[in-house]
Coordinates of C-alpha atoms in Angstrom, one line a residue:
X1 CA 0.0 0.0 0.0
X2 CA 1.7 3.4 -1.0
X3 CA 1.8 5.8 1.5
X4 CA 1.7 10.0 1.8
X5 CA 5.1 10.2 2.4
X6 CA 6.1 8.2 -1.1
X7 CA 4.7 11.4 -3.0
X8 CA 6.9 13.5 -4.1
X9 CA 6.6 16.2 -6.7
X10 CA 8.9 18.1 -9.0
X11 CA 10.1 20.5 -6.9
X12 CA 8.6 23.6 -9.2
X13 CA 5.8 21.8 -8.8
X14 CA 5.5 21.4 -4.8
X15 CA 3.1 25.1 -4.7
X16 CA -0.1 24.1 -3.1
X17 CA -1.9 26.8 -5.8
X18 CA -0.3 25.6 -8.5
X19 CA -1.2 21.9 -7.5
X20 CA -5.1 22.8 -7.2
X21 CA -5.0 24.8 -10.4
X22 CA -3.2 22.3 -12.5
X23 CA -5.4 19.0 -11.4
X24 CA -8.5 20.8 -12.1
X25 CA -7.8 23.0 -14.9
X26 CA -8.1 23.2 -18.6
X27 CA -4.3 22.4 -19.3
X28 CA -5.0 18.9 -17.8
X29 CA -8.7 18.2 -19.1
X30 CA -7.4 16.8 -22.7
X31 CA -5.0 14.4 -21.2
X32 CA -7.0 13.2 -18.8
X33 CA -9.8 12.5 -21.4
X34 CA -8.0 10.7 -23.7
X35 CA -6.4 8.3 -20.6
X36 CA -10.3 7.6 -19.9
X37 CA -11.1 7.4 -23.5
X38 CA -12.6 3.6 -22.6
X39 CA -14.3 5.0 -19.7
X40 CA -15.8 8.0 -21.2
X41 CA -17.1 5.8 -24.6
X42 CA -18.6 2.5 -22.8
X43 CA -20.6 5.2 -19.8
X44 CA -24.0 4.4 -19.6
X45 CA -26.3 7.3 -18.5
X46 CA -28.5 6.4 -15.4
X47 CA -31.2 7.8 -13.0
X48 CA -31.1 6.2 -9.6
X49 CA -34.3 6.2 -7.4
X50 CA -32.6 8.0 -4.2
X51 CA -35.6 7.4 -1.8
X52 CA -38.4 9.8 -1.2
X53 CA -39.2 10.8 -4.6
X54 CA -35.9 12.0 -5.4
X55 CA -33.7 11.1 -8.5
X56 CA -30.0 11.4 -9.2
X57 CA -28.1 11.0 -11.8
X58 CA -24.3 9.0 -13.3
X59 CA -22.7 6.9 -15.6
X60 CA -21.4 3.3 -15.4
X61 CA -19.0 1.9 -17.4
X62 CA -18.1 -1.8 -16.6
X63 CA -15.2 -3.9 -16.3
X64 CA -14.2 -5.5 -20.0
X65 CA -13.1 -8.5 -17.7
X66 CA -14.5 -10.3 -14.7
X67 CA -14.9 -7.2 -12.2
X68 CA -13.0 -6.7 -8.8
X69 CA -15.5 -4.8 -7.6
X70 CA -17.9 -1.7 -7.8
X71 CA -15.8 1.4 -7.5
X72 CA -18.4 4.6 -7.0
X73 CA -16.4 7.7 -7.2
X74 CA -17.8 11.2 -5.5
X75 CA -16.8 14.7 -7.1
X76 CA -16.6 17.7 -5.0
X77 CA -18.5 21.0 -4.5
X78 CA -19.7 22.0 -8.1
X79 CA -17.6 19.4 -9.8
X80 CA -19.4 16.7 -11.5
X81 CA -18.8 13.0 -13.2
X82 CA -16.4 14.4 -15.7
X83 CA -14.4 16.5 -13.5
X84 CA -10.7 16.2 -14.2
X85 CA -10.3 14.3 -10.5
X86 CA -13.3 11.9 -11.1
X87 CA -12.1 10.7 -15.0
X88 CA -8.4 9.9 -13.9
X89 CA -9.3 7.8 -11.0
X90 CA -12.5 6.2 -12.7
X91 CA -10.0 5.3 -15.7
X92 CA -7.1 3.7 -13.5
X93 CA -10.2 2.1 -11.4
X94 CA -11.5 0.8 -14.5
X95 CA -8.3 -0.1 -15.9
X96 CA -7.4 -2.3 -12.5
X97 CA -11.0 -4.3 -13.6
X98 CA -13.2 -2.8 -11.6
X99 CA -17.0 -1.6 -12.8
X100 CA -16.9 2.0 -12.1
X101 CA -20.0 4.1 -11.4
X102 CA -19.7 8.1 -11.8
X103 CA -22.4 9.6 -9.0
X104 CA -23.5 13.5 -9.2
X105 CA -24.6 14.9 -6.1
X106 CA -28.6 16.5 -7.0
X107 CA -27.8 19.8 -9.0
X108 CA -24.4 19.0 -10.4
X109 CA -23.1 16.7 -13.9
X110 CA -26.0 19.3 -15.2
X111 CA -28.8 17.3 -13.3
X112 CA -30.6 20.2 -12.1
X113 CA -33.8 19.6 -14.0
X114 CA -34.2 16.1 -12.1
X115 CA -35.7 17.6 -8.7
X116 CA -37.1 20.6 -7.2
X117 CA -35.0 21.2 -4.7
X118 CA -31.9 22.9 -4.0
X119 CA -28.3 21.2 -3.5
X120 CA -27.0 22.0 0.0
X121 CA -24.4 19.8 1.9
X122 CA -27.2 18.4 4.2
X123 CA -29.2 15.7 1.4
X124 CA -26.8 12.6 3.0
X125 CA -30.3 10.8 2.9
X126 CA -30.4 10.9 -0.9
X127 CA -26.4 10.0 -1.4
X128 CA -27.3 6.8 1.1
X129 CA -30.2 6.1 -1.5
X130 CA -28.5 6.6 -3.8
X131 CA -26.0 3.9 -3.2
X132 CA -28.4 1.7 -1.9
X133 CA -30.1 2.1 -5.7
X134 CA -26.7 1.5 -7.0
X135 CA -25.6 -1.8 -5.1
X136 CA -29.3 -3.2 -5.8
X137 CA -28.6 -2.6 -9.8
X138 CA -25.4 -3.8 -10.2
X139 CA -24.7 -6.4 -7.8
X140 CA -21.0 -6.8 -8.1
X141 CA -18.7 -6.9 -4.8
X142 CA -17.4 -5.5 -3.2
X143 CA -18.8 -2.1 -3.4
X144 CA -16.4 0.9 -2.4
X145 CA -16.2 4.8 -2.6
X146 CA -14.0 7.5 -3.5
X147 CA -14.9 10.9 -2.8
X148 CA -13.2 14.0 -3.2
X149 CA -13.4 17.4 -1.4
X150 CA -17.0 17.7 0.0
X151 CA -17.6 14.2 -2.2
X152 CA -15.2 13.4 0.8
X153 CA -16.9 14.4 4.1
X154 CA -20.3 12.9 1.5
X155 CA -18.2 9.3 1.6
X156 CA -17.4 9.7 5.2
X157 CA -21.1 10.6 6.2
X158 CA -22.2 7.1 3.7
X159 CA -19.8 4.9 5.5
X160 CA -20.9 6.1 8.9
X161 CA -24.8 5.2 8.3
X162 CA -24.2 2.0 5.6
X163 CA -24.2 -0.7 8.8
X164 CA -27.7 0.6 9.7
X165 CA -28.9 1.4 6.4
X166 CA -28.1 -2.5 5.5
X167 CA -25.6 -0.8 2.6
X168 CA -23.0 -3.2 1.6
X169 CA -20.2 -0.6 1.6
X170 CA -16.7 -2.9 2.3
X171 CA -14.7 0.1 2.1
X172 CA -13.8 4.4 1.3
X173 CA -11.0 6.6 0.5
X174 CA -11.6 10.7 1.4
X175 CA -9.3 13.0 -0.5
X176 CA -9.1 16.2 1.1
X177 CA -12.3 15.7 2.6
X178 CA -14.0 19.1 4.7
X179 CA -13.8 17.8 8.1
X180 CA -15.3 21.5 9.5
X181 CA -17.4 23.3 7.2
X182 CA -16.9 26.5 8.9
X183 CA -13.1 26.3 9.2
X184 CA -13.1 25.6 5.3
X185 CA -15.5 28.7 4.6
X186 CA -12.8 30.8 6.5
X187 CA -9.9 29.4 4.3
X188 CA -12.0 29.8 1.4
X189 CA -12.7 33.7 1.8
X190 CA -8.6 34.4 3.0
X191 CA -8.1 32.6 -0.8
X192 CA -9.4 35.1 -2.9
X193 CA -8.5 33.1 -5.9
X194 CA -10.7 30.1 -4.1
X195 CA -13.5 32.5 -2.9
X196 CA -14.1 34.4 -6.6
X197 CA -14.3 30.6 -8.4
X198 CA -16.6 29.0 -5.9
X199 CA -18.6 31.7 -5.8
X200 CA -19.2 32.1 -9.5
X201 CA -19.4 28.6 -10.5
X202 CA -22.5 28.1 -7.8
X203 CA -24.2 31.8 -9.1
X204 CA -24.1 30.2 -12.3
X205 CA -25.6 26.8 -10.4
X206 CA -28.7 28.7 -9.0
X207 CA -29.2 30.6 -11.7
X208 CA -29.3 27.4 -14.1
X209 CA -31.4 26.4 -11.4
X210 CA -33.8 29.2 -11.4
X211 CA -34.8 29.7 -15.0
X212 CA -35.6 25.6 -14.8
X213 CA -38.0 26.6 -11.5
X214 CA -39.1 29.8 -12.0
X215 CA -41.2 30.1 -8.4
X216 CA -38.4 28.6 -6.6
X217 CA -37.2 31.8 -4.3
X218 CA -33.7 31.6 -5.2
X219 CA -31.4 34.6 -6.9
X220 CA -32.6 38.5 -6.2
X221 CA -31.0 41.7 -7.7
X222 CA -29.2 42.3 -5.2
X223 CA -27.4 39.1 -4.5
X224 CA -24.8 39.5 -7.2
X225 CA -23.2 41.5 -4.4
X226 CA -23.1 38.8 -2.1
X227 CA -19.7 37.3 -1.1
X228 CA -19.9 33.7 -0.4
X229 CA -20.6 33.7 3.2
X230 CA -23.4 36.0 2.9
X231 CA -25.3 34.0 0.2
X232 CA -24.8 30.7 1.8
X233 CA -26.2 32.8 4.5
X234 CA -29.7 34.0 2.2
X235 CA -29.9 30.6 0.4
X236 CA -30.2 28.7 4.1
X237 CA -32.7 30.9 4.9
X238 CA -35.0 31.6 1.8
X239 CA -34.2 27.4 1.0
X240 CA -33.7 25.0 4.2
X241 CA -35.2 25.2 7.7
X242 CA -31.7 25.2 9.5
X243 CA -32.7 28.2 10.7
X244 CA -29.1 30.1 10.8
X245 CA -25.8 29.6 8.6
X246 CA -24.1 28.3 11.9
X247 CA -26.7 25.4 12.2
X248 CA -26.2 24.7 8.7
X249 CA -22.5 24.2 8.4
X250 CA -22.6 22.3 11.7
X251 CA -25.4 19.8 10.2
X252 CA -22.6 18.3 7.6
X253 CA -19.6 19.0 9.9
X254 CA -17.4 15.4 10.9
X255 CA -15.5 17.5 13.1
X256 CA -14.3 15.9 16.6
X257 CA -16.2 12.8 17.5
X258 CA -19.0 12.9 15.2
X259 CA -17.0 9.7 13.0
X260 CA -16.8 7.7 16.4
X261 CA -19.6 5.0 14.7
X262 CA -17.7 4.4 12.1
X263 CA -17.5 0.5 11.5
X264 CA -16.5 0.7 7.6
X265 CA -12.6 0.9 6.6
X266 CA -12.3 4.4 5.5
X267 CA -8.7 5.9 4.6
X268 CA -8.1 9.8 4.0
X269 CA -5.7 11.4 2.0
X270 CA -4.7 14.4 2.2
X271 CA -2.3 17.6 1.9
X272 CA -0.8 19.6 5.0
X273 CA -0.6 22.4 2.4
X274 CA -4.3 22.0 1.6
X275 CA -5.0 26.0 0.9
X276 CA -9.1 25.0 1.3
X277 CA -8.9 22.2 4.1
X278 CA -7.4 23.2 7.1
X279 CA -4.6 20.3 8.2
X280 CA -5.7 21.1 11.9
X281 CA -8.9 20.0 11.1
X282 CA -7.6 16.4 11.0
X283 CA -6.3 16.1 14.7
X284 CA -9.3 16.3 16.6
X285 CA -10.6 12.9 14.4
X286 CA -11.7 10.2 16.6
X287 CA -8.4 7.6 17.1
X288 CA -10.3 4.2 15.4
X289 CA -9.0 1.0 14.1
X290 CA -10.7 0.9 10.8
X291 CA -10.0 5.0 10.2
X292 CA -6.3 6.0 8.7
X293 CA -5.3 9.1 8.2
X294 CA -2.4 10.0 5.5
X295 CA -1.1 13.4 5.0
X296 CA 1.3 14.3 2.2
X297 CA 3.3 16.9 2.7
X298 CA 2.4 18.7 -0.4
X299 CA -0.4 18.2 -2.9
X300 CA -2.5 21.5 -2.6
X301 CA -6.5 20.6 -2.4
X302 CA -7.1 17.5 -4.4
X303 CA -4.1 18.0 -6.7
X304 CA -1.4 15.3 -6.3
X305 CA 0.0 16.1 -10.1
X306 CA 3.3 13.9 -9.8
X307 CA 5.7 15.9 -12.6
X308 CA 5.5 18.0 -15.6
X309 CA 3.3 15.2 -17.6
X310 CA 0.4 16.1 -15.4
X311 CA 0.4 12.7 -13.7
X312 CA -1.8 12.5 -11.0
X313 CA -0.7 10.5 -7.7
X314 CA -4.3 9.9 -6.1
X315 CA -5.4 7.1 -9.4
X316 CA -2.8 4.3 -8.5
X317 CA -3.3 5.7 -4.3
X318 CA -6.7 4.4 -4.6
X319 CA -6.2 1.9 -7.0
X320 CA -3.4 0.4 -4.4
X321 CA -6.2 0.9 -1.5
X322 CA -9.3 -0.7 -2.8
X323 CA -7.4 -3.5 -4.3
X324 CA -6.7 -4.6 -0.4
X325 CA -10.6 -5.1 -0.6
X326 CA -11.1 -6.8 -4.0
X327 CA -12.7 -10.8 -3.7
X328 CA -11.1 -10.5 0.0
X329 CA -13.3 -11.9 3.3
X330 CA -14.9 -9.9 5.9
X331 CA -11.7 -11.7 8.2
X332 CA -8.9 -10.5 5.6
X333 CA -10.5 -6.8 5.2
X334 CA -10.0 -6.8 9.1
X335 CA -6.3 -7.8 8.6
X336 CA -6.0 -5.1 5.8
X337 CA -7.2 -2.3 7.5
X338 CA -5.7 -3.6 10.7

């Protein structure tokens, strides 16, 4: 199993900025694509039956061989299934044999016609249901999860209620997962880069959102003049019953002991130069057998590029980390994560 520590960049390349630009940004995109050329061609568009009339949307692509597994991989805030992040892991995944299954998180992979409803960080009934709807269609095993960013804390949150949910989950990897959504709203608003692209990719989100829903009490004039605290701030109020921005960010926090249930082996990877994720945030996680936590000492928020090719670390990381899981028995997952 690689660890953190093995990662080691070019050293022009060891700027946490530079490492969240380049893994997300348009210099990557076309090489990414064409590594999950296979993957993007043999996707399947689905709608999954979430639970309680709601609907969200992915793609599978299976295995050309006899699978390892079912590999569902979780994109981040305003990311989607072809994110840069989601295609070079889905691709390796697939690669490595495993069925892969791309999930979007309601409003996001342009599913924002499917339901009335807002996105906000809160729906972890739906993401349950949704892999629930998942494991019931495809029935290969195991079934694991990547998530990234908030797909992270979302992965976290899944493997926390699978036991009682009866969700076959055998195991999840978090990269740079928000641990405390306040502390990451902070980091986000000292970034102004961070800030300024957040906040326009989710104007553009409701605003999508709006002209599908005309009724729904979403954008007003004067909003465009909203920082990013301040409209989380109006969009909890006008669209959730949490009552205060404080009582929403705490509803999806994992912060301190709130991950002391956890039963499923979950591993997180992450950056101590994370410029979004605070690396404090990971010490106050409950000390548990089946948790690991791995920090790297660079790798920016979800970046992990390797050199100058634009190879990404986290692919063969998580291909390395679920293959201690593929065809194995509940005894020799214990040993694994032991």
């Amino acid at each position: 199993m690689p660890s953190a520590r093995d990662f080691r960049p070019a050293r022009l390349l060891r700027n946490p900025h530079l490492q969240t630009l380049l893994s997300s940004g348009p210099l990557r995109q076309s090489l990414v694509r064409r590594r999950a050329s296979d993957l993007l061609h043999r996707a399947a568009a689905v709608i999954l039956d979430a639970g309680a009339g709601v609907r969200l949307s992915g793609r599978y692509t299976p295995s050309r061989a006899t699978p390892r597994g079912l590999a569902v991989v979780l994109h981040g805030w305003e990311g989607g299934d072809d994110s840069n992040y989601v295609l070079d892991t889905g691709a390796r995944l697939l690669a490595e044999g495993w069925d892969v299954f791309r999930l979007n998180l309601r409003d996001h992979g342009g599913s924002h016609a499917l339901n009335r409803g807002i996105f906000h960080s809160c729906r972890i009934d739906e993401v349950v249901g949704a892999l629930a709807a998942i494991a019931a269609r495809y029935p290969v095993r195991p079934l694991t999860l990547v998530g990234f960013s908030l797909g992270g804390n979302f992965a976290l949150r899944v493997a926390l209620r699978a036991p009682a949910a009866g969700l076959p989950l055998a195991a999840v990897l978090a990269v740079c997962p928000v641990i405390d959504p306040a502390h990451t709203l902070r980091a986000m608003e000292r970034g102004h880069l961070y800030h300024r692209y957040f906040l326009h990719k989710w104007r553009r989100s409701l605003r999508r959102k709006q002209a599908l829903f005309p009724d729904l009490d979403l954008l007003h004039p004067g909003d465009r003049r909203l920082n990013l605290r301040e409209l989380t701030r109006v969009m909890t109020e006008r669209q959730t019953r949490f009552g205060s921005l404080e009582n929403y960010l705490d509803g999806y926090s994992i912060a301190g002991h709130r991950l002391a249930g956890l039963r499923v082996p979950a591993r997180i990877l992450t950056a101590h130069d994370d410029p979004v994720i605070p690396i404090a945030d990971f010490g106050g996680l409950p000390e548990l057998d089946c948790l690991q936590v791995d920090v790297a000492t660079h790798g920016g928020h979800c970046g992990f590029i390797e050199d100058w090719r634009l190879d990404g670390y986290c692919p063969g990381y998580a291909a390395a980390w679920l293959g201690g899981f593929a065809g194995s028995t509940a005894s020799e997952r214990g040993k694994t994560t032991a």
